[in-house]
Coordinates of C-alpha atoms and ligand atoms in Angstrom, one line a residue:
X795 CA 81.4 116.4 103.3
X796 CA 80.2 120.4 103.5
X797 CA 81.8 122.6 100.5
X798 CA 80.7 126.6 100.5
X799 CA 81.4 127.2 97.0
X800 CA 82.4 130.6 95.4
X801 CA 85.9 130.0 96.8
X802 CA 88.6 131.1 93.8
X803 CA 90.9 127.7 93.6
X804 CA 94.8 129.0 93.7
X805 CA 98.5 127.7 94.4
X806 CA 100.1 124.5 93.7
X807 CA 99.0 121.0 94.5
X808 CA 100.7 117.6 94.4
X809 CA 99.0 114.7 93.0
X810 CA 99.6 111.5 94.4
X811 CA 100.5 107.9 92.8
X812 CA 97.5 106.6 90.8
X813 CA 94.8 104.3 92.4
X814 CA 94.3 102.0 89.0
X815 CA 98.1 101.4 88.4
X816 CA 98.7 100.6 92.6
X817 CA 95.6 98.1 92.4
X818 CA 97.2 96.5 89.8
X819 CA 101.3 96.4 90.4
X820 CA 100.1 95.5 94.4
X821 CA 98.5 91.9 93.6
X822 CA 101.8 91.6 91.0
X823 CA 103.9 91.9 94.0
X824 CA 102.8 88.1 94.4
X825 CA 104.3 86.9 91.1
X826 CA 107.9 87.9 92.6
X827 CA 109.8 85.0 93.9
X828 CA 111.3 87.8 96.4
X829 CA 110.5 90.6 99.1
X830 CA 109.2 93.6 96.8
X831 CA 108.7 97.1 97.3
X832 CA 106.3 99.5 96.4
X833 CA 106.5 102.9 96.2
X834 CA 104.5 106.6 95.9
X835 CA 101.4 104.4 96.7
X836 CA 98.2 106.5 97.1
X837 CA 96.6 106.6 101.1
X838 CA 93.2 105.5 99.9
X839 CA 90.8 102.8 101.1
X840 CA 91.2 100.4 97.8
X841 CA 95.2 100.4 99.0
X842 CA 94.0 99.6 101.9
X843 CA 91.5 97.1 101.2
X844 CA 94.1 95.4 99.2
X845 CA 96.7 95.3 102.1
X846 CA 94.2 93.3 104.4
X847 CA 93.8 90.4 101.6
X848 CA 97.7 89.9 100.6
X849 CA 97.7 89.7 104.7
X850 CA 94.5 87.2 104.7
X851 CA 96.6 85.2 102.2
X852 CA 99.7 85.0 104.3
X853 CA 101.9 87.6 102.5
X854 CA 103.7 89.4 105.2
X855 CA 103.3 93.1 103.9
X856 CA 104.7 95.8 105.7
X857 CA 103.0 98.9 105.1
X858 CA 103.7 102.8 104.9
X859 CA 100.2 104.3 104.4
X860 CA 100.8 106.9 101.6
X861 CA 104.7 105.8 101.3
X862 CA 105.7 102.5 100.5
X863 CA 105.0 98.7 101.0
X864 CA 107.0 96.0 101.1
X865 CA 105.6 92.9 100.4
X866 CA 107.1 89.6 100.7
X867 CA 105.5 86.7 99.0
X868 CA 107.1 83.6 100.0
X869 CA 104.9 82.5 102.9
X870 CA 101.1 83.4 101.1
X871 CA 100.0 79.7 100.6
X872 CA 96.2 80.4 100.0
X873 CA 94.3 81.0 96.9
X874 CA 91.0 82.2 97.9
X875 CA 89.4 85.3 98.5
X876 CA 86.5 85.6 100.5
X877 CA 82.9 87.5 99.9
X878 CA 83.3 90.4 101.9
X879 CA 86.9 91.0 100.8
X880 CA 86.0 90.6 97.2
X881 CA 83.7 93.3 97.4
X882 CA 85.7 95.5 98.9
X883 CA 87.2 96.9 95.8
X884 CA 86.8 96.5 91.6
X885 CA 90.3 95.5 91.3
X886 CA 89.9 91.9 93.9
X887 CA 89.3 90.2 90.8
X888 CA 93.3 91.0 89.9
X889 CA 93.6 88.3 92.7
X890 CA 92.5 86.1 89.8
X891 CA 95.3 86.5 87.3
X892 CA 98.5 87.0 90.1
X893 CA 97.3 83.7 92.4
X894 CA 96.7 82.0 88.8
X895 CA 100.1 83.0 88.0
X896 CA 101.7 82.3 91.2
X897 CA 100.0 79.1 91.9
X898 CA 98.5 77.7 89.4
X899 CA 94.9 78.6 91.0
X900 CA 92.4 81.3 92.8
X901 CA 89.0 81.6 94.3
X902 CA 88.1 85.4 94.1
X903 CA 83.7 86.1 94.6
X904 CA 82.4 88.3 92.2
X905 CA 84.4 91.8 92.5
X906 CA 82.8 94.5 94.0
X907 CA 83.6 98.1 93.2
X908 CA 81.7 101.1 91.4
X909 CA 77.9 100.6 90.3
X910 CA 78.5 101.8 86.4
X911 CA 77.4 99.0 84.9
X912 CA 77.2 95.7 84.6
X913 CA 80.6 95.3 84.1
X914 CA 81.2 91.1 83.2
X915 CA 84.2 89.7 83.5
X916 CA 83.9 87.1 80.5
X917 CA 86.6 88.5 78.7
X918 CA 89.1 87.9 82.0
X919 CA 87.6 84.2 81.7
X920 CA 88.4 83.6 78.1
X921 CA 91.6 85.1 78.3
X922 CA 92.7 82.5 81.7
X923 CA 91.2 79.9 79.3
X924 CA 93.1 80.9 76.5
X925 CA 96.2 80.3 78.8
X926 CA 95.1 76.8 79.4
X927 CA 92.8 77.2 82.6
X928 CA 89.7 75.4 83.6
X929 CA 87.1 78.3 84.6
X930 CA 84.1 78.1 86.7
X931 CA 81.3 80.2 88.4
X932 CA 78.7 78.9 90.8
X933 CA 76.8 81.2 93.3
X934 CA 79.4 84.5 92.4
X935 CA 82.2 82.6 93.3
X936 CA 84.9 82.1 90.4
X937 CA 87.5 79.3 90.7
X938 CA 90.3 79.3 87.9
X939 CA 92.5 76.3 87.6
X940 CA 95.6 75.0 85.6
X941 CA 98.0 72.1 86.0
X942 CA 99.9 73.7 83.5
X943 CA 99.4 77.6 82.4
X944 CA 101.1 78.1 79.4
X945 CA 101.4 80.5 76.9
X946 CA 98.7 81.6 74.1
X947 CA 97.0 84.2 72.0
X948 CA 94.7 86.5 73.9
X949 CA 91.9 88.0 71.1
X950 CA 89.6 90.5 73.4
X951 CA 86.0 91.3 71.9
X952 CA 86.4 94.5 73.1
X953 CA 89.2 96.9 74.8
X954 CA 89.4 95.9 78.5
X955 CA 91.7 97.7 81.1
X956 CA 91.0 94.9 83.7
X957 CA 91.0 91.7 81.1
X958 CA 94.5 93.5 80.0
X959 CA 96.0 93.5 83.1
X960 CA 94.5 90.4 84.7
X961 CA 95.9 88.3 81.7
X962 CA 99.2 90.2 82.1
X963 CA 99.3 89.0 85.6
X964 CA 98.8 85.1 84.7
X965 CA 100.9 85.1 81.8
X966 CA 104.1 86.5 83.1
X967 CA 104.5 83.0 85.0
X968 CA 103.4 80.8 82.1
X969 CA 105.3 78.7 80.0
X970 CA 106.0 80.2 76.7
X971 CA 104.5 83.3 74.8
X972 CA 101.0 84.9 75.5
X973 CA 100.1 87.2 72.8
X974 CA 97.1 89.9 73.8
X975 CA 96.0 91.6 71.1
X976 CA 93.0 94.3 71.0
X977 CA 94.8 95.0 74.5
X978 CA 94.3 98.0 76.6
X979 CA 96.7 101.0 76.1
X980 CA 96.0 102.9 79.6
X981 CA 99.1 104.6 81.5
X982 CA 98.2 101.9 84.0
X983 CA 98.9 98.8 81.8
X984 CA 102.6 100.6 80.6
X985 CA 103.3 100.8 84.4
X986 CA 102.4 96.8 85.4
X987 CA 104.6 95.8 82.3
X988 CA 107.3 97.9 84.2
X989 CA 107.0 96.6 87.0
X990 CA 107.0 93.7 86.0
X991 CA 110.1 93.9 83.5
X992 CA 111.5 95.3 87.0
X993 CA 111.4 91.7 88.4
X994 CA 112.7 90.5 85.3
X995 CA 109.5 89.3 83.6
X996 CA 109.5 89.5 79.5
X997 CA 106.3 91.8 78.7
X998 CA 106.6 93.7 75.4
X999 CA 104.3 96.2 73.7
X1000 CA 102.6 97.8 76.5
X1001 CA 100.9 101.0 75.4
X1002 CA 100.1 99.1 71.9
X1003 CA 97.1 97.4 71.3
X1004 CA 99.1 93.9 71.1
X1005 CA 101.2 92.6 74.2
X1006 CA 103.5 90.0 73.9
X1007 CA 104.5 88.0 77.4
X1008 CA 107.3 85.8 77.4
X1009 CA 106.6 83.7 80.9
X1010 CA 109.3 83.1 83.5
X1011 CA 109.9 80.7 86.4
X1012 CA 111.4 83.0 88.6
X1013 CA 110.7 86.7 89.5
X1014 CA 113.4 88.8 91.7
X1015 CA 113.0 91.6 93.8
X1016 CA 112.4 95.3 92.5
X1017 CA 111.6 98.6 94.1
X1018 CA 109.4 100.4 92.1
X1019 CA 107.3 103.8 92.3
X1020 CA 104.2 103.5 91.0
X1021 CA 102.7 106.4 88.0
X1022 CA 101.0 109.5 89.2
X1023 CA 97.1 109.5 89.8
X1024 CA 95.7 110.6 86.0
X1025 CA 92.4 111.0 87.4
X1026 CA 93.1 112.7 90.5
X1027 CA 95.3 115.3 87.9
X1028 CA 92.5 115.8 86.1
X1029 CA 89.7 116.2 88.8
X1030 CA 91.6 119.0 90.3
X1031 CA 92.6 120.5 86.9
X1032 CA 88.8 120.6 86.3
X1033 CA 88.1 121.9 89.6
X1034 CA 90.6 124.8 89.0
X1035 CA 88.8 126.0 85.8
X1036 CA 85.6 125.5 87.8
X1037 CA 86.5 128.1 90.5
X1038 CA 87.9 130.3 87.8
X1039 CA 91.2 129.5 89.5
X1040 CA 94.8 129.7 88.9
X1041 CA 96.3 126.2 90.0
X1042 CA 99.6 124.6 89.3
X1043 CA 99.8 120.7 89.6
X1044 CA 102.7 119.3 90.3
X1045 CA 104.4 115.3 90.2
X1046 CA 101.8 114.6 87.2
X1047 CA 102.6 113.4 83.4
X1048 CA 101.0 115.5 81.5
X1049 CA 101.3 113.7 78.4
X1050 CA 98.6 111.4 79.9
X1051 CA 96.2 114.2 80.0
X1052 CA 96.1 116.0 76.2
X1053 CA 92.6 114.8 75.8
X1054 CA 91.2 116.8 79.0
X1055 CA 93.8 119.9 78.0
X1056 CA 92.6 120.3 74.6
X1057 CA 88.6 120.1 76.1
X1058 CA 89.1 122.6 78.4
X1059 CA 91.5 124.9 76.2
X1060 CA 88.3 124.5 74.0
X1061 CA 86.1 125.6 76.4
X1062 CA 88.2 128.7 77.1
X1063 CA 90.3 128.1 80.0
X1064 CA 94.3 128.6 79.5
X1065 CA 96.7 124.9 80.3
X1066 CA 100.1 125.0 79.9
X1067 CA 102.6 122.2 81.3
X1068 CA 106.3 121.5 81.8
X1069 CA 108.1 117.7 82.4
X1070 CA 106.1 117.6 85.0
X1071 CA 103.7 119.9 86.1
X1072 CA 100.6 121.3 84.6
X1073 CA 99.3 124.9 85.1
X1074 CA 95.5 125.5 85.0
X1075 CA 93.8 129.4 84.6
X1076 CA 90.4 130.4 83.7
X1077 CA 88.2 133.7 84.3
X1078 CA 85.7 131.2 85.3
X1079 CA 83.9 131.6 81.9
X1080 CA 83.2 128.5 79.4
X1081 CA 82.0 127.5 76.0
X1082 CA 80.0 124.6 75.8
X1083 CA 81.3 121.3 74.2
X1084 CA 81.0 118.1 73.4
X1085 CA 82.7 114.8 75.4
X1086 CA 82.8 111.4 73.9
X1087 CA 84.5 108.7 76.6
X1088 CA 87.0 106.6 74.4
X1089 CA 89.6 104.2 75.5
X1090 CA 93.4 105.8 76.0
X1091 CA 94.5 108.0 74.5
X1092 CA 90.5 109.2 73.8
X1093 CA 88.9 111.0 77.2
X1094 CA 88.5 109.2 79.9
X1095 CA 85.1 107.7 81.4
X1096 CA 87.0 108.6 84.4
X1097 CA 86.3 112.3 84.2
X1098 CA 83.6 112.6 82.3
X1099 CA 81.5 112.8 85.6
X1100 CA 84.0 115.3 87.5
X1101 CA 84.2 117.1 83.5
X1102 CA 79.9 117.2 83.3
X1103 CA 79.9 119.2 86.8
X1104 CA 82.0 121.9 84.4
X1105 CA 79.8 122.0 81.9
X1106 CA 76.7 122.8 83.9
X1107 CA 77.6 126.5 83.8
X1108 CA 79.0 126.3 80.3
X1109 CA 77.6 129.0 78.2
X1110 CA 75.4 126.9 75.5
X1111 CA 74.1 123.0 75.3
X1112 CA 77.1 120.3 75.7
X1113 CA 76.2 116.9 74.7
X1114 CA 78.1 114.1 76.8
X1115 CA 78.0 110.2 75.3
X1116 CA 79.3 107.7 77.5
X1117 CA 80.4 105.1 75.5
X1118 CA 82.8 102.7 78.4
X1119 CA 80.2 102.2 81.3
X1120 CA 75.9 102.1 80.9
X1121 CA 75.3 103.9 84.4
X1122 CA 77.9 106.4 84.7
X1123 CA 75.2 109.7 84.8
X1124 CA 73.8 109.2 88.0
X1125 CA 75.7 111.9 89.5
X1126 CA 73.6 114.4 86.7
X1127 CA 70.4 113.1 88.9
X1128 CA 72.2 114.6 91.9
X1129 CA 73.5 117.9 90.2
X1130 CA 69.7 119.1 89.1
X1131 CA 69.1 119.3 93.2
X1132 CA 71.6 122.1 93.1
X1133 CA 69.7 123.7 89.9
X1134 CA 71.5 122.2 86.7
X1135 CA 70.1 121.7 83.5
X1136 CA 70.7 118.3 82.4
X1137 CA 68.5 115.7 79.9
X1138 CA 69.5 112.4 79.7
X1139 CA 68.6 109.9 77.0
X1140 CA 70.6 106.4 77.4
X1141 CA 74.1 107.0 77.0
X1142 CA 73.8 110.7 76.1
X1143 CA 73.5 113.7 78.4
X1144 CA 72.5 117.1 76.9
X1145 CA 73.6 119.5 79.7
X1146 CA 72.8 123.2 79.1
X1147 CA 74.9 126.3 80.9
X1148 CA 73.1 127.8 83.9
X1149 CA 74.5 130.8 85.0
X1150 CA 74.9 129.1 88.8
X1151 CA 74.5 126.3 90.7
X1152 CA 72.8 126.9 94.1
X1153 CA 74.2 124.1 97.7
X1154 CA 72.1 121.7 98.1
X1155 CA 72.2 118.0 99.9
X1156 CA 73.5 115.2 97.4
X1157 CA 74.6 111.6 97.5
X1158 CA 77.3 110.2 96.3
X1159 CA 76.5 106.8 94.3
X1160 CA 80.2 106.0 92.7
X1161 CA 83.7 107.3 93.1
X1162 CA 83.9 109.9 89.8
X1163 CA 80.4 111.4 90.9
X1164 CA 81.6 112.1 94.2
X1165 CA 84.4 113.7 92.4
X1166 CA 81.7 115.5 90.4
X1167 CA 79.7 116.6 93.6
X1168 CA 82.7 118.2 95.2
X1169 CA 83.2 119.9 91.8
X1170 CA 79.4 121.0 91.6
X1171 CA 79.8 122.1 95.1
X1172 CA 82.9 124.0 94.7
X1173 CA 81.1 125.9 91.7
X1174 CA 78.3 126.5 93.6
X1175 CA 76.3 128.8 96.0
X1176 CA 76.0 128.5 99.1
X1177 CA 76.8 125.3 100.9
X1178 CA 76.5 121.8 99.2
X1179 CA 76.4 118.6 102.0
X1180 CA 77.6 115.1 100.3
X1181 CA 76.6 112.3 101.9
X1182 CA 78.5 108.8 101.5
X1183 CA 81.7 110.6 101.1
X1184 CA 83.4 107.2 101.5
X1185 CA 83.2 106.2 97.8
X1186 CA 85.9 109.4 96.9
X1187 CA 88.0 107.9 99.7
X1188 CA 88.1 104.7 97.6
X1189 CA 90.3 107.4 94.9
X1190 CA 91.1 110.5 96.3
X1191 CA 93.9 110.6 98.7
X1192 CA 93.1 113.1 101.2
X1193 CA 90.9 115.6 99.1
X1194 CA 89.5 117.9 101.4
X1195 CA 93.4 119.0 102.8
X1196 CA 94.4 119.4 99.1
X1197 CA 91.3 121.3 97.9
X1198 CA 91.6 123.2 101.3
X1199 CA 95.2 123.8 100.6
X1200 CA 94.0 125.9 97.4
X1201 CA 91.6 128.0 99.6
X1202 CA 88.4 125.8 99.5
X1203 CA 86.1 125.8 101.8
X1204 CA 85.3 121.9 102.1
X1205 CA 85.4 119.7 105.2
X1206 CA 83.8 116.3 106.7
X1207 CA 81.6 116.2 109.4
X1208 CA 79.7 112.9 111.0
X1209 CA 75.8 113.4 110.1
X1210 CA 73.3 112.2 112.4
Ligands
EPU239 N1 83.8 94.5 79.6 C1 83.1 93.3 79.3 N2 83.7 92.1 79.6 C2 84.9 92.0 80.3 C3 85.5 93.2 80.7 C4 85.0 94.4 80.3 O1 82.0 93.4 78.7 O2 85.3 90.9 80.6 C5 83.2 95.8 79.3 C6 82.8 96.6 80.5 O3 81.5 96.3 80.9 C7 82.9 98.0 80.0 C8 84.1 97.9 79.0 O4 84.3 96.6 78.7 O5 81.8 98.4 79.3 C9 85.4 98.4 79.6 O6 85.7 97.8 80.8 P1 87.2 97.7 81.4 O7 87.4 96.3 81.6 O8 88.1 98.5 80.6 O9 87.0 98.4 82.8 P2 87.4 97.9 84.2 O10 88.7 97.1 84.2 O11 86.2 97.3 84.9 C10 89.0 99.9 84.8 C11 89.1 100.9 85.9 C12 87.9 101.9 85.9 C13 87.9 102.6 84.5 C14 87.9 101.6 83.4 C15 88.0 102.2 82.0 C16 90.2 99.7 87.7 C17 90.1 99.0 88.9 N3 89.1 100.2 87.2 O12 87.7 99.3 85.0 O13 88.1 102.8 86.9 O14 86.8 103.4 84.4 O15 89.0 100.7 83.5 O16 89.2 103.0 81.9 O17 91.3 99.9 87.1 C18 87.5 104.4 88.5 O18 88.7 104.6 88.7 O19 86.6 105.2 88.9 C19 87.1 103.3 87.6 C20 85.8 102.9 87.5

């Protein structure tokens, strides 16, 4: 990907639906005892990837890339998941909690996904045991079993989107009640629950930290649009203040983004919003601050790597703890190539305002710090080459038309 930055970002933009709410409603699709549909699905490669495995498992799934899938369920009579499929995205391992769910078992291989961490899934585990399943994991393969999954209480050791949602899936097909509680409060987990209350399951409490699940036998059909893209909102609400820009995004919620509004009104740049729309203006001049990742409603992990590519030309020293994932600064590494000042000491980055970043060739190593690189690059001087542009593709539904829509100066190109 080639960006020649210095390009003011201005007009209007639509974001698309959101990747982490479509990986999780399009293994639910499996608990419906009907044809389902899906709509405002994002055009990216983990939709993709998922549409191959519901296929590989004999769901017949017609599919509208960035429109709509219908999926029916009624013929998919295997459980398992193979390697290479596994890896494809993060979100395989929600094949765990819908086949569980659907069928009473699943064989998924250790997910693949972003490199942030070491990101277990133990919690997942304990909550499928809590529901009465036999667990098991031999050469990165996992195998969850019950003869009967029924109802139970869910205690989490620590706030987990994926654990949330996974034991959502399982539960809604249980006998009896499943309580969650320390659960996830994430858009994404409020817009499984309505999906599935659309089918007619009996979930309760999303958006709280304790879920209540009243299992049912049968599931009917529902067509249902999936939530705007949070993250993609707020990359390109960063990437407007970044280009000292005037940018209006449209289809978002912006409720789900006060904690990046109030960092960069702090920071100097002007946001204002409407139902659903959120306007973005800076003169391209910041103040420094300071980011801590939290859990929803606290500021997302998600952007703190596309936010830290902001703060390189911030006028002062911002500090930047990561508190969700252990590896999520290697994108910094990549930004002092194009002359940023950055220190990092475990999960704390002290990043200090030059007064420009210069193009220079980086590599993407996750999904958010290619979202960071393109911001960096859009920032910067001269022309910045990203390599292994395929991880933003795994987010970001067609990036470079949207960012080139606004006037940037960004395209793909095959490198030797
Ligand atoms: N954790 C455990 N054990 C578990 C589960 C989680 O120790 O069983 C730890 C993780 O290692 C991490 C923390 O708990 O330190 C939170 O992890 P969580 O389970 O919430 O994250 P996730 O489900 O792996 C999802 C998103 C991520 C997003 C995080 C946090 C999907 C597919 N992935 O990951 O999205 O960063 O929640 O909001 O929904 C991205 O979109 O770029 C991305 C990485």
């Amino acid at each position: 990907m080639l960006i020649t930055g210095g390009r003011t970002l201005e007009g209007s933009v639509r974001v698309c639906g959101g990747k982490n709410t479509a990986v999780a409603v399009i293994p639910a699709t499996l608990l419906c005892d009907e044809p389902c549909t899906i709509e405002n699905l994002p055009d990216i490669s983990d939709v993709r990837a998922l549409v191959d495995i519901l296929r590989s498992l004999g769901a017949k799934v017609d599919y509208v890339p960035g429109a709509f899938m219908t999926v029916d369920p009624r013929p998919a009579e295997v459980c398992k998941v193979g390697y290479a499929d596994s890896q494809r995205l993060r979100a395989s391992y929600y094949l765990l909690g819908a086949l569980l769910g659907r069928r009473g078992e699943a064989q998924v291989y250790h997910p693949g996904g972003c490199e942030i961490g070491s990101r277990p899934i133990d919690q997942h585990l304990k909550g499928f045991a809590a529901l009465g399943a036999e667990t098991e994991t031999t050469g990165g393969r996992i195998t969850v079993k019950a003869e009967n999954l029924v109802g139970g209480d869910v205690f989490f050791d620590m706030v987990t989107v994926g654990g949330t949602i996974n034991v959502m899936l399982a539960a809604a097909k249980a006998k009896g009640t499943t309580i969650i509680y320390n659960a996830a409060k994430e858009p994404h987990v409020v817009d499984l629950a309505n999906f599935l209350n659309s089918m007619g399951a009996k979930v309760k409490g999303a958006g709280t930290d304790t879920i209540r699940i009243r299992g049912q036998e049968y599931l009917h059909t529902s067509t249902y649009a999936v939530i705007p893209d949070q993250i993609e909102t707020g990359t390109l609400m960063i990437a407007a203040a970044a280009t000292g820009g005037d940018v209006v995004i449209n289809g978002c919620i912006p409720t789900h983004m006060e904690a990046l509004s109030a960092k960069l009104l702090e920071m100097g740049a002007k946001v204002s919003d409407s139902d659903d729309a959120i306007r973005v203006r800076s003169l391209g001049v910041h103040r420094a601050i300071n980011i801590k990742t939290q859990v929803y409603p606290g500021f997302p992990t998600d952007l703190q790597q596309p936010m830290s590519a902001l703060l390189t030309t911030a006028r002062g020293t911002s500090i930047v703890q990561e508190t969700i994932f252990e590896h999520r600064f290697k994108h910094l590494d990549e930004m002092t190539r194009m002359g940023a000042k950055v220190r990092v000491e475990g999960r704390t980055a002290s990043i200090t305002g030059v007064p420009e970043l210069f193009g220079a060739p980086v590599t993407c190593t996750d999904l958010r710090a290619g979202a960071a690189l393109v911001v960096a690059g859009l920032m910067a001087h001269g022309t910045t080459e990203i390599y292994h542009p395929e991880y933003i593709d795994r987010g970001y539904e067609q990036i470079e038309q949207k960012l080139r829509s606004l006037g940037a100066d960004i395209r793909r190109e095959t490198a030797d």
